[in-house]
PDB file of C-alpha atoms in Angstrom:
ATOM      1  CA  UNK A   1     -77.259  34.106  20.859  1.00 49.00           C
ATOM      2  CA  UNK A   2     -74.444  32.368  18.939  1.00 51.00           C
ATOM      3  CA  UNK A   3     -72.643  35.355  19.706  1.00 51.00           C
ATOM      4  CA  UNK A   4     -72.148  35.738  22.953  1.00 52.00           C
ATOM      5  CA  UNK A   5     -71.628  31.881  24.099  1.00 53.00           C
ATOM      6  CA  UNK A   6     -68.609  32.535  21.573  1.00 52.00           C
ATOM      7  CA  UNK A   7     -67.808  35.899  23.231  1.00 53.00           C
ATOM      8  CA  UNK A   8     -67.924  34.209  26.569  1.00 52.00           C
ATOM      9  CA  UNK A   9     -65.790  31.527  25.356  1.00 51.00           C
ATOM     10  CA  UNK A  10     -63.000  33.813  23.957  1.00 51.00           C
ATOM     11  CA  UNK A  11     -62.962  35.554  27.393  1.00 52.00           C
ATOM     12  CA  UNK A  12     -62.992  32.269  29.924  1.00 54.00           C
ATOM     13  CA  UNK A  13     -59.313  30.808  27.247  1.00 54.00           C
ATOM     14  CA  UNK A  14     -57.946  34.409  27.863  1.00 55.00           C
ATOM     15  CA  UNK A  15     -58.309  34.087  31.786  1.00 54.00           C
ATOM     16  CA  UNK A  16     -57.231  29.949  31.186  1.00 54.00           C
ATOM     17  CA  UNK A  17     -54.410  31.643  29.796  1.00 53.00           C
ATOM     18  CA  UNK A  18     -52.953  34.506  32.827  1.00 53.00           C
ATOM     19  CA  UNK A  19     -53.252  31.171  34.922  1.00 53.00           C
ATOM     20  CA  UNK A  20     -50.913  30.048  33.153  1.00 52.00           C
ATOM     21  CA  UNK A  21     -47.933  32.603  32.745  1.00 55.00           C
ATOM     22  CA  UNK A  22     -48.509  34.340  36.621  1.00 57.00           C
ATOM     23  CA  UNK A  23     -46.520  30.793  37.159  1.00 60.00           C
ATOM     24  CA  UNK A  24     -43.927  29.848  34.701  1.00 60.00           C
ATOM     25  CA  UNK A  25     -42.961  26.325  36.972  1.00 58.00           C
ATOM     26  CA  UNK A  26     -46.036  24.727  36.655  1.00 62.00           C
ATOM     27  CA  UNK A  27     -46.335  25.435  32.958  1.00 74.00           C
ATOM     28  CA  UNK A  28     -42.894  24.512  31.704  1.00 69.00           C
ATOM     29  CA  UNK A  29     -41.225  20.505  31.990  1.00 84.00           C
ATOM     30  CA  UNK A  30     -38.261  21.783  33.672  1.00 75.00           C
ATOM     31  CA  UNK A  31     -36.095  24.519  34.336  1.00 82.00           C
ATOM     32  CA  UNK A  32     -32.444  25.096  33.366  1.00 80.00           C
ATOM     33  CA  UNK A  33     -30.335  25.791  36.718  1.00 81.00           C
ATOM     34  CA  UNK A  34     -26.687  25.964  35.693  1.00 82.00           C
ATOM     35  CA  UNK A  35     -24.634  24.815  32.119  1.00 77.00           C
ATOM     36  CA  UNK A  36     -21.363  23.145  31.775  1.00 85.00           C
ATOM     37  CA  UNK A  37     -19.956  23.596  28.034  1.00 89.00           C
ATOM     38  CA  UNK A  38     -17.348  21.257  26.750  1.00 83.00           C
ATOM     39  CA  UNK A  39     -14.649  22.460  24.114  1.00 89.00           C
ATOM     40  CA  UNK A  40     -13.527  20.172  21.249  1.00 80.00           C
ATOM     41  CA  UNK A  41     -10.925  21.827  19.547  1.00 69.00           C
ATOM     42  CA  UNK A  42      -8.176  20.149  16.579  1.00 70.00           C
ATOM     43  CA  UNK A  43      -4.815  20.959  15.016  1.00 59.00           C
ATOM     44  CA  UNK A  44      -6.069  22.281  11.472  1.00 60.00           C
ATOM     45  CA  UNK A  45      -4.587  19.895   9.148  1.00 58.00           C
ATOM     46  CA  UNK A  46      -6.319  17.237   7.394  1.00 55.00           C
ATOM     47  CA  UNK A  47      -4.291  14.657   8.247  1.00 64.00           C
ATOM     48  CA  UNK A  48      -2.646  15.269  11.399  1.00 70.00           C
ATOM     49  CA  UNK A  49      -0.261  12.652  10.118  1.00 81.00           C
ATOM     50  CA  UNK A  50       3.253  13.577   8.695  1.00 88.00           C
ATOM     51  CA  UNK A  51       3.230  11.663   5.414  1.00 89.00           C
ATOM     52  CA  UNK A  52       7.534  11.101   5.107  1.00 89.00           C
ATOM     53  CA  UNK A  53       8.175  10.489   9.044  1.00 87.00           C
ATOM     54  CA  UNK A  54       5.655   8.786  10.556  1.00 80.00           C
ATOM     55  CA  UNK A  55       5.329  11.244  13.243  1.00 84.00           C
ATOM     56  CA  UNK A  56       2.023  13.258  14.236  1.00 78.00           C
ATOM     57  CA  UNK A  57       2.617  17.047  12.732  1.00 83.00           C
ATOM     58  CA  UNK A  58       2.689  18.814  16.195  1.00 76.00           C
ATOM     59  CA  UNK A  59       5.962  17.393  17.598  1.00 79.00           C
ATOM     60  CA  UNK A  60       9.379  17.547  15.758  1.00 79.00           C
ATOM     61  CA  UNK A  61      10.244  14.694  13.279  1.00 83.00           C
ATOM     62  CA  UNK A  62      12.130  11.583  13.322  1.00 74.00           C
ATOM     63  CA  UNK A  63      15.146  13.680  12.564  1.00 68.00           C
ATOM     64  CA  UNK A  64      14.988  16.350  14.661  1.00 81.00           C
ATOM     65  CA  UNK A  65      14.007  14.366  17.954  1.00 74.00           C
ATOM     66  CA  UNK A  66      17.543  13.019  17.780  1.00 72.00           C
ATOM     67  CA  UNK A  67      19.496  16.213  15.909  1.00 67.00           C
ATOM     68  CA  UNK A  68      16.996  19.733  16.954  1.00 68.00           C
ATOM     69  CA  UNK A  69      16.122  22.136  14.987  1.00 64.00           C
ATOM     70  CA  UNK A  70      14.520  25.073  15.387  1.00 64.00           C
ATOM     71  CA  UNK A  71      12.991  24.372  11.459  1.00 62.00           C
ATOM     72  CA  UNK A  72      11.064  21.940  12.051  1.00 79.00           C
ATOM     73  CA  UNK A  73       7.235  24.047  11.277  1.00 83.00           C
ATOM     74  CA  UNK A  74       4.755  22.185   9.582  1.00 87.00           C
ATOM     75  CA  UNK A  75       4.567  23.099   5.913  1.00 86.00           C
ATOM     76  CA  UNK A  76       1.168  23.063   4.255  1.00 80.00           C
ATOM     77  CA  UNK A  77       0.820  23.064  -0.165  1.00 90.00           C
ATOM     78  CA  UNK A  78      -1.526  24.374  -2.603  1.00 88.00           C
ATOM     79  CA  UNK A  79      -2.780  20.854  -2.047  1.00 88.00           C
ATOM     80  CA  UNK A  80      -4.012  20.857   1.438  1.00 81.00           C
ATOM     81  CA  UNK A  81      -1.583  18.010   2.529  1.00 88.00           C
ATOM     82  CA  UNK A  82       0.689  18.835   5.186  1.00 87.00           C
ATOM     83  CA  UNK A  83       4.230  17.906   6.447  1.00 90.00           C
ATOM     84  CA  UNK A  84       7.402  18.506   9.146  1.00 88.00           C
ATOM     85  CA  UNK A  85       9.396  21.599   7.047  1.00 85.00           C
ATOM     86  CA  UNK A  86      12.322  19.154   7.025  1.00 86.00           C
ATOM     87  CA  UNK A  87      10.853  15.918   5.844  1.00 89.00           C
ATOM     88  CA  UNK A  88       9.389  17.952   2.581  1.00 88.00           C
ATOM     89  CA  UNK A  89      12.652  20.300   2.007  1.00 86.00           C
ATOM     90  CA  UNK A  90      14.498  16.049   2.108  1.00 82.00           C
ATOM     91  CA  UNK A  91      11.887  15.562  -0.460  1.00 92.00           C
ATOM     92  CA  UNK A  92      11.623  18.032  -2.408  1.00 85.00           C
ATOM     93  CA  UNK A  93      15.785  18.147  -3.330  1.00 80.00           C
ATOM     94  CA  UNK A  94      14.325  14.766  -5.649  1.00 79.00           C
ATOM     95  CA  UNK A  95      10.885  15.237  -6.476  1.00 84.00           C
ATOM     96  CA  UNK A  96       8.816  18.262  -6.294  1.00 85.00           C
ATOM     97  CA  UNK A  97       5.381  16.883  -5.905  1.00 77.00           C
ATOM     98  CA  UNK A  98       2.913  16.571  -2.954  1.00 92.00           C
ATOM     99  CA  UNK A  99       3.948  12.101  -2.260  1.00 91.00           C
ATOM    100  CA  UNK A 100       0.484  11.632  -0.818  1.00 89.00           C
ATOM    101  CA  UNK A 101      -0.817  13.740  -4.556  1.00 91.00           C
ATOM    102  CA  UNK A 102       1.347  14.629  -6.512  1.00 84.00           C
ATOM    103  CA  UNK A 103       0.632  17.656  -7.316  1.00 85.00           C
ATOM    104  CA  UNK A 104       2.997  19.868  -7.828  1.00 89.00           C
ATOM    105  CA  UNK A 105       4.759  21.014  -4.352  1.00 91.00           C
ATOM    106  CA  UNK A 106       3.499  24.713  -3.616  1.00 89.00           C
ATOM    107  CA  UNK A 107       3.511  25.579   0.021  1.00 88.00           C
ATOM    108  CA  UNK A 108       0.629  28.014   1.002  1.00 86.00           C
ATOM    109  CA  UNK A 109       1.453  28.633   4.600  1.00 75.00           C
ATOM    110  CA  UNK A 110       3.529  27.507   8.051  1.00 80.00           C
ATOM    111  CA  UNK A 111       2.627  27.236  11.471  1.00 73.00           C
ATOM    112  CA  UNK A 112       4.858  27.341  14.218  1.00 57.00           C
TER     113      UNK A 112
ATOM    114  CA  UNK B  28      20.818   3.408   8.355  1.00 61.00           C
ATOM    115  CA  UNK B  29      19.789   6.758   8.708  1.00 70.00           C
ATOM    116  CA  UNK B  30      17.556   7.654  12.208  1.00 68.00           C
ATOM    117  CA  UNK B  31      14.711   8.329  10.076  1.00 74.00           C
ATOM    118  CA  UNK B  32      14.823   5.663   8.013  1.00 85.00           C
ATOM    119  CA  UNK B  33      15.619   3.059  11.153  1.00 83.00           C
ATOM    120  CA  UNK B  34      12.378   4.469  13.427  1.00 81.00           C
ATOM    121  CA  UNK B  35      10.277   5.113  10.041  1.00 83.00           C
ATOM    122  CA  UNK B  36      10.123   0.617   9.086  1.00 86.00           C
ATOM    123  CA  UNK B  37       9.882   0.442  12.843  1.00 80.00           C
ATOM    124  CA  UNK B  38       6.873   2.223  12.623  1.00 76.00           C
ATOM    125  CA  UNK B  39       5.722   0.291   9.584  1.00 83.00           C
ATOM    126  CA  UNK B  40       7.060  -3.354  10.292  1.00 80.00           C
ATOM    127  CA  UNK B  41       4.415  -2.339  13.702  1.00 71.00           C
ATOM    128  CA  UNK B  42       1.880  -1.235  10.999  1.00 69.00           C
ATOM    129  CA  UNK B  43       1.526  -5.201   8.860  1.00 72.00           C
ATOM    130  CA  UNK B  44       2.632  -7.158  11.824  1.00 68.00           C
ATOM    131  CA  UNK B  45      -0.214  -5.597  13.911  1.00 65.00           C
ATOM    132  CA  UNK B  46      -2.495  -4.963  10.724  1.00 61.00           C
ATOM    133  CA  UNK B  47      -6.154  -7.574  11.194  1.00 65.00           C
ATOM    134  CA  UNK B  48      -6.906  -6.705   7.264  1.00 57.00           C
ATOM    135  CA  UNK B  49      -3.570  -7.120   6.144  1.00 62.00           C
ATOM    136  CA  UNK B  50      -3.166 -10.465   7.249  1.00 64.00           C
ATOM    137  CA  UNK B  51      -6.935 -11.319   4.967  1.00 68.00           C
ATOM    138  CA  UNK B  52      -5.042  -9.949   2.416  1.00 75.00           C
ATOM    139  CA  UNK B  53      -2.223 -12.366   2.658  1.00 86.00           C
ATOM    140  CA  UNK B  54       1.337  -9.141   3.546  1.00 82.00           C
ATOM    141  CA  UNK B  55       3.179 -10.300   5.674  1.00 79.00           C
ATOM    142  CA  UNK B  56       7.136  -9.370   6.343  1.00 81.00           C
ATOM    143  CA  UNK B  57      10.292 -11.086   8.428  1.00 80.00           C
ATOM    144  CA  UNK B  58      13.052  -8.706   9.388  1.00 80.00           C
ATOM    145  CA  UNK B  59      15.659 -11.036   8.698  1.00 79.00           C
ATOM    146  CA  UNK B  60      18.993  -8.465  10.192  1.00 74.00           C
ATOM    147  CA  UNK B  61      18.521  -5.538  13.459  1.00 71.00           C
ATOM    148  CA  UNK B  62      18.766  -2.564  11.149  1.00 73.00           C
ATOM    149  CA  UNK B  63      16.082  -3.657   8.867  1.00 81.00           C
ATOM    150  CA  UNK B  64      18.551  -3.427   5.937  1.00 83.00           C
ATOM    151  CA  UNK B  65      16.880  -6.801   4.428  1.00 82.00           C
ATOM    152  CA  UNK B  66      13.302  -7.513   4.512  1.00 88.00           C
ATOM    153  CA  UNK B  67      11.759 -11.221   3.927  1.00 83.00           C
ATOM    154  CA  UNK B  68       8.156 -10.444   2.447  1.00 92.00           C
ATOM    155  CA  UNK B  69       5.380 -12.585   1.958  1.00 87.00           C
ATOM    156  CA  UNK B  70       2.629 -12.820  -0.859  1.00 91.00           C
ATOM    157  CA  UNK B  71      -0.733 -15.022  -1.310  1.00 79.00           C
ATOM    158  CA  UNK B  72      -1.215 -15.407  -4.802  1.00 93.00           C
ATOM    159  CA  UNK B  73      -4.689 -13.695  -5.063  1.00 92.00           C
ATOM    160  CA  UNK B  74      -7.769 -15.628  -5.599  1.00 88.00           C
ATOM    161  CA  UNK B  75      -9.352 -15.935  -9.074  1.00 88.00           C
ATOM    162  CA  UNK B  76      -5.319 -15.524 -10.723  1.00 92.00           C
ATOM    163  CA  UNK B  77      -3.580 -18.359 -11.463  1.00 94.00           C
ATOM    164  CA  UNK B  78      -1.444 -17.801  -8.762  1.00 95.00           C
ATOM    165  CA  UNK B  79      -4.063 -18.470  -6.466  1.00 91.00           C
ATOM    166  CA  UNK B  80      -3.339 -21.096  -3.010  1.00 91.00           C
ATOM    167  CA  UNK B  81       1.125 -19.748  -3.973  1.00 93.00           C
ATOM    168  CA  UNK B  82       2.752 -18.420  -1.856  1.00 87.00           C
ATOM    169  CA  UNK B  83       5.882 -15.959  -3.469  1.00 95.00           C
ATOM    170  CA  UNK B  84       8.227 -15.288  -1.607  1.00 92.00           C
ATOM    171  CA  UNK B  85      10.514 -11.259  -2.118  1.00 92.00           C
ATOM    172  CA  UNK B  86      13.842  -9.695  -1.313  1.00 91.00           C
ATOM    173  CA  UNK B  87      13.495  -6.225   0.528  1.00 92.00           C
ATOM    174  CA  UNK B  88      16.599  -3.764   0.721  1.00 84.00           C
ATOM    175  CA  UNK B  89      16.273  -1.347   2.272  1.00 89.00           C
ATOM    176  CA  UNK B  90      18.464   1.739   1.000  1.00 90.00           C
ATOM    177  CA  UNK B  91      19.780   4.528   3.332  1.00 83.00           C
ATOM    178  CA  UNK B  92      17.883   7.059   2.032  1.00 80.00           C
ATOM    179  CA  UNK B  93      14.564   6.026   2.804  1.00 91.00           C
ATOM    180  CA  UNK B  94      11.651   6.797   2.605  1.00 89.00           C
ATOM    181  CA  UNK B  95      13.324   9.435  -0.027  1.00 89.00           C
ATOM    182  CA  UNK B  96      14.830   6.425  -2.035  1.00 90.00           C
ATOM    183  CA  UNK B  97      12.643   3.272  -2.942  1.00 94.00           C
ATOM    184  CA  UNK B  98      12.896  -0.498  -1.151  1.00 94.00           C
ATOM    185  CA  UNK B  99      14.972  -2.500  -3.971  1.00 88.00           C
ATOM    186  CA  UNK B 100      12.161  -5.210  -4.116  1.00 94.00           C
ATOM    187  CA  UNK B 101      12.500  -8.713  -5.743  1.00 87.00           C
ATOM    188  CA  UNK B 102      10.789 -12.118  -6.149  1.00 96.00           C
ATOM    189  CA  UNK B 103      13.162 -15.009  -4.706  1.00 94.00           C
ATOM    190  CA  UNK B 104      10.151 -17.427  -5.557  1.00 93.00           C
ATOM    191  CA  UNK B 105      10.225 -17.802  -9.620  1.00 89.00           C
ATOM    192  CA  UNK B 106       6.893 -16.707 -11.077  1.00 95.00           C
ATOM    193  CA  UNK B 107       5.462 -16.715 -14.562  1.00 96.00           C
ATOM    194  CA  UNK B 108       4.682 -13.129 -15.587  1.00 95.00           C
ATOM    195  CA  UNK B 109       4.711 -10.907 -17.572  1.00 96.00           C
ATOM    196  CA  UNK B 110       6.346  -7.946 -15.185  1.00 94.00           C
ATOM    197  CA  UNK B 111       8.468 -10.006 -13.095  1.00 95.00           C
ATOM    198  CA  UNK B 112      11.712 -11.328 -15.081  1.00 95.00           C
ATOM    199  CA  UNK B 113      11.134 -15.092 -14.856  1.00 93.00           C
ATOM    200  CA  UNK B 114      14.996 -15.827 -14.375  1.00 84.00           C
ATOM    201  CA  UNK B 115      16.085 -13.103 -11.615  1.00 92.00           C
ATOM    202  CA  UNK B 116      12.772 -12.258 -10.188  1.00 95.00           C
ATOM    203  CA  UNK B 117      12.641  -8.253 -10.729  1.00 93.00           C
ATOM    204  CA  UNK B 118      10.174  -6.624 -10.489  1.00 95.00           C
ATOM    205  CA  UNK B 119       8.874  -3.920 -13.220  1.00 93.00           C
ATOM    206  CA  UNK B 120       6.579  -1.717 -11.870  1.00 92.00           C
ATOM    207  CA  UNK B 121       6.553   2.500 -11.327  1.00 89.00           C
ATOM    208  CA  UNK B 122       6.446   3.082  -7.844  1.00 92.00           C
ATOM    209  CA  UNK B 123       9.599   1.166  -7.434  1.00 92.00           C
ATOM    210  CA  UNK B 124      10.825   3.528  -9.735  1.00 82.00           C
ATOM    211  CA  UNK B 125      10.480   6.930 -10.922  1.00 83.00           C
ATOM    212  CA  UNK B 126       7.025   6.918  -9.246  1.00 86.00           C
ATOM    213  CA  UNK B 127       7.934   6.100  -6.065  1.00 93.00           C
ATOM    214  CA  UNK B 128       6.944   8.251  -3.368  1.00 93.00           C
ATOM    215  CA  UNK B 129       8.084   9.035   0.062  1.00 91.00           C
ATOM    216  CA  UNK B 130       4.295   8.183   1.772  1.00 90.00           C
ATOM    217  CA  UNK B 131       4.705   4.939   0.408  1.00 92.00           C
ATOM    218  CA  UNK B 132       5.523   2.006   2.566  1.00 90.00           C
ATOM    219  CA  UNK B 133       6.291  -1.715   3.158  1.00 88.00           C
ATOM    220  CA  UNK B 134       2.890  -2.270   3.400  1.00 80.00           C
ATOM    221  CA  UNK B 135       1.600  -0.548   0.066  1.00 89.00           C
ATOM    222  CA  UNK B 136       4.718  -2.265  -1.990  1.00 93.00           C
ATOM    223  CA  UNK B 137       3.072  -4.815  -0.866  1.00 91.00           C
ATOM    224  CA  UNK B 138      -0.308  -3.652  -1.678  1.00 89.00           C
ATOM    225  CA  UNK B 139       0.786  -2.979  -5.562  1.00 94.00           C
ATOM    226  CA  UNK B 140       2.148  -6.053  -6.756  1.00 95.00           C
ATOM    227  CA  UNK B 141      -0.357  -8.075  -5.353  1.00 91.00           C
ATOM    228  CA  UNK B 142      -2.344  -6.068  -7.492  1.00 95.00           C
ATOM    229  CA  UNK B 143       0.291  -6.455 -10.003  1.00 94.00           C
ATOM    230  CA  UNK B 144      -0.222 -10.019  -9.733  1.00 93.00           C
ATOM    231  CA  UNK B 145      -3.325  -9.621 -10.441  1.00 93.00           C
ATOM    232  CA  UNK B 146      -3.538  -7.379 -13.477  1.00 89.00           C
ATOM    233  CA  UNK B 147      -0.778  -7.856 -15.505  1.00 94.00           C
ATOM    234  CA  UNK B 148       1.178  -4.469 -18.269  1.00 85.00           C
ATOM    235  CA  UNK B 149       2.452  -6.353 -20.878  1.00 93.00           C
ATOM    236  CA  UNK B 150       2.528  -3.697 -22.260  1.00 83.00           C
ATOM    237  CA  UNK B 151       5.490  -2.631 -20.035  1.00 87.00           C
ATOM    238  CA  UNK B 152       6.874  -6.342 -20.023  1.00 92.00           C
ATOM    239  CA  UNK B 153      10.047  -7.126 -17.615  1.00 91.00           C
ATOM    240  CA  UNK B 154      10.166 -10.746 -19.929  1.00 93.00           C
ATOM    241  CA  UNK B 155       9.389 -10.142 -23.149  1.00 95.00           C
ATOM    242  CA  UNK B 156       8.652 -13.674 -23.229  1.00 93.00           C
ATOM    243  CA  UNK B 157       5.878 -14.317 -20.857  1.00 95.00           C
ATOM    244  CA  UNK B 158       3.742 -11.090 -22.590  1.00 96.00           C
ATOM    245  CA  UNK B 159       4.164 -12.722 -25.443  1.00 90.00           C
ATOM    246  CA  UNK B 160       3.160 -15.818 -24.442  1.00 94.00           C
ATOM    247  CA  UNK B 161       0.354 -13.788 -22.410  1.00 95.00           C
ATOM    248  CA  UNK B 162      -0.671 -11.239 -25.017  1.00 90.00           C
ATOM    249  CA  UNK B 163      -0.682 -14.153 -28.504  1.00 91.00           C
ATOM    250  CA  UNK B 164      -1.880 -17.234 -26.153  1.00 88.00           C
ATOM    251  CA  UNK B 165      -3.828 -16.693 -23.266  1.00 94.00           C
ATOM    252  CA  UNK B 166      -4.064 -20.511 -21.971  1.00 95.00           C
ATOM    253  CA  UNK B 167      -1.045 -21.371 -22.329  1.00 94.00           C
ATOM    254  CA  UNK B 168       0.059 -18.597 -20.360  1.00 95.00           C
ATOM    255  CA  UNK B 169      -2.574 -19.198 -17.583  1.00 89.00           C
ATOM    256  CA  UNK B 170      -1.833 -23.224 -17.380  1.00 95.00           C
ATOM    257  CA  UNK B 171       1.963 -21.953 -17.251  1.00 95.00           C
ATOM    258  CA  UNK B 172       1.569 -19.636 -14.506  1.00 95.00           C
ATOM    259  CA  UNK B 173      -0.518 -22.014 -12.670  1.00 93.00           C
ATOM    260  CA  UNK B 174       2.373 -24.706 -13.263  1.00 95.00           C
ATOM    261  CA  UNK B 175       4.756 -22.160 -12.034  1.00 95.00           C
ATOM    262  CA  UNK B 176       3.190 -21.780  -8.305  1.00 94.00           C
ATOM    263  CA  UNK B 177       2.793 -25.384  -7.737  1.00 91.00           C
ATOM    264  CA  UNK B 178       6.094 -25.954  -8.285  1.00 88.00           C
ATOM    265  CA  UNK B 179       8.145 -23.189  -6.851  1.00 93.00           C
ATOM    266  CA  UNK B 180       5.091 -21.496  -4.586  1.00 90.00           C
ATOM    267  CA  UNK B 181       3.702 -24.539  -3.316  1.00 78.00           C
ATOM    268  CA  UNK B 182       0.034 -23.879  -4.961  1.00 83.00           C
ATOM    269  CA  UNK B 183      -2.240 -27.125  -5.776  1.00 79.00           C
ATOM    270  CA  UNK B 184      -3.037 -27.318  -9.398  1.00 76.00           C
ATOM    271  CA  UNK B 185      -1.008 -29.828 -10.273  1.00 73.00           C
ATOM    272  CA  UNK B 186      -0.426 -30.312 -14.641  1.00 85.00           C
ATOM    273  CA  UNK B 187       1.309 -33.574 -15.403  1.00 90.00           C
ATOM    274  CA  UNK B 188       0.985 -33.666 -19.176  1.00 92.00           C
ATOM    275  CA  UNK B 189       3.575 -30.473 -18.269  1.00 92.00           C
ATOM    276  CA  UNK B 190       4.951 -32.476 -15.369  1.00 89.00           C
ATOM    277  CA  UNK B 191       5.799 -35.607 -17.976  1.00 94.00           C
ATOM    278  CA  UNK B 192       7.736 -32.655 -20.754  1.00 93.00           C
ATOM    279  CA  UNK B 193       9.929 -32.099 -17.706  1.00 93.00           C
ATOM    280  CA  UNK B 194      10.339 -35.128 -16.556  1.00 92.00           C
ATOM    281  CA  UNK B 195      11.597 -36.166 -20.614  1.00 85.00           C
ATOM    282  CA  UNK B 196      14.415 -33.106 -20.486  1.00 92.00           C
ATOM    283  CA  UNK B 197      16.023 -34.500 -16.573  1.00 89.00           C
ATOM    284  CA  UNK B 198      15.783 -37.881 -18.276  1.00 91.00           C
ATOM    285  CA  UNK B 199      18.086 -35.953 -20.849  1.00 87.00           C
ATOM    286  CA  UNK B 200      20.314 -34.889 -18.087  1.00 92.00           C
ATOM    287  CA  UNK B 201      18.679 -31.574 -17.574  1.00 90.00           C
ATOM    288  CA  UNK B 202      18.467 -29.608 -14.573  1.00 81.00           C
ATOM    289  CA  UNK B 203      14.055 -29.495 -13.826  1.00 88.00           C
ATOM    290  CA  UNK B 204      14.624 -25.790 -13.287  1.00 84.00           C
ATOM    291  CA  UNK B 205      16.258 -25.381 -16.400  1.00 87.00           C
ATOM    292  CA  UNK B 206      13.966 -27.739 -18.195  1.00 94.00           C
ATOM    293  CA  UNK B 207      10.852 -26.046 -16.743  1.00 93.00           C
ATOM    294  CA  UNK B 208      12.212 -22.513 -17.729  1.00 92.00           C
ATOM    295  CA  UNK B 209      13.074 -23.509 -21.469  1.00 93.00           C
ATOM    296  CA  UNK B 210      10.038 -26.072 -21.678  1.00 94.00           C
ATOM    297  CA  UNK B 211       8.007 -22.973 -20.233  1.00 93.00           C
ATOM    298  CA  UNK B 212       9.483 -20.308 -23.131  1.00 93.00           C
ATOM    299  CA  UNK B 213       8.995 -22.323 -25.971  1.00 90.00           C
ATOM    300  CA  UNK B 214       5.394 -22.941 -24.914  1.00 90.00           C
ATOM    301  CA  UNK B 215       5.353 -26.752 -24.048  1.00 93.00           C
ATOM    302  CA  UNK B 216       6.784 -27.359 -27.997  1.00 92.00           C
ATOM    303  CA  UNK B 217       9.173 -30.398 -26.538  1.00 90.00           C
ATOM    304  CA  UNK B 218      11.017 -30.430 -29.420  1.00 89.00           C
ATOM    305  CA  UNK B 219      11.774 -26.461 -29.856  1.00 81.00           C
ATOM    306  CA  UNK B 220      12.997 -27.126 -26.239  1.00 93.00           C
ATOM    307  CA  UNK B 221      15.296 -30.015 -27.073  1.00 90.00           C
ATOM    308  CA  UNK B 222      16.890 -27.706 -29.953  1.00 91.00           C
ATOM    309  CA  UNK B 223      17.342 -25.131 -27.602  1.00 87.00           C
ATOM    310  CA  UNK B 224      19.034 -26.078 -24.627  1.00 88.00           C
ATOM    311  CA  UNK B 225      21.261 -28.809 -27.331  1.00 85.00           C
ATOM    312  CA  UNK B 226      22.141 -26.835 -30.470  1.00 76.00           C
TER     313      UNK B 226
END
């Protein structure tokens, strides 16, 4: 007796599931019709300003703004601090340490 | 002055003037000439120090090689501090000498000097007499520094006892500034001070 009633209830539940899947728009609270993606980018630098001349790294340094030069690119040290190449060249003439963390300055990469 | 020095100083001056945190810490700058080679700095004496309530002026001279060379900074207001000459105002601070970095600014320099006022370094003194007093007679040092702050930096702490000793020497024909200086160096001993001046 019990077994047959269990079987009946199982049958009922499967038929309800079939009904739900048959009409998906009724069961979902909303349908995604359109999607606009937005990408955000940033320069791959820890700080975006050259600590020596206080100009944005992706702009020419103060000296090159008045006397343009092909040398004005960005240099990264092993310490991951970045500066304009011409600013750093002037600094290391007298002191071969990073102006921000005082570690020995070793160039790890450059970027135009 | 080089283009890089002038342009960077313009940015720095703007930073000091517009930063509200700086006005809270009591740091100000005053531009004395258009080419920014001479600047006047002002530091409010830090609270809980003998310099509290005083306003200290500094002369800042900017070299042509700035920011690759440090600015020349000295106190124009007389101050009783182990790392500042009580006579000339010259400051003994590593970042103004061999530890200068091109990333430092007028703001960081003035903040460092203010920090030095809070925590003197008597083991690396600029004025040996002051440093000796600081280590051997801290109570006398504190009272002397407070007196100098009141006398020269518009401080509020009055010391009638010290003023009476200064007046005694003034009555003997000694200039006030010299009287203050000699008494301070002699731990406010009027007899030793008199011998020092007149011998």
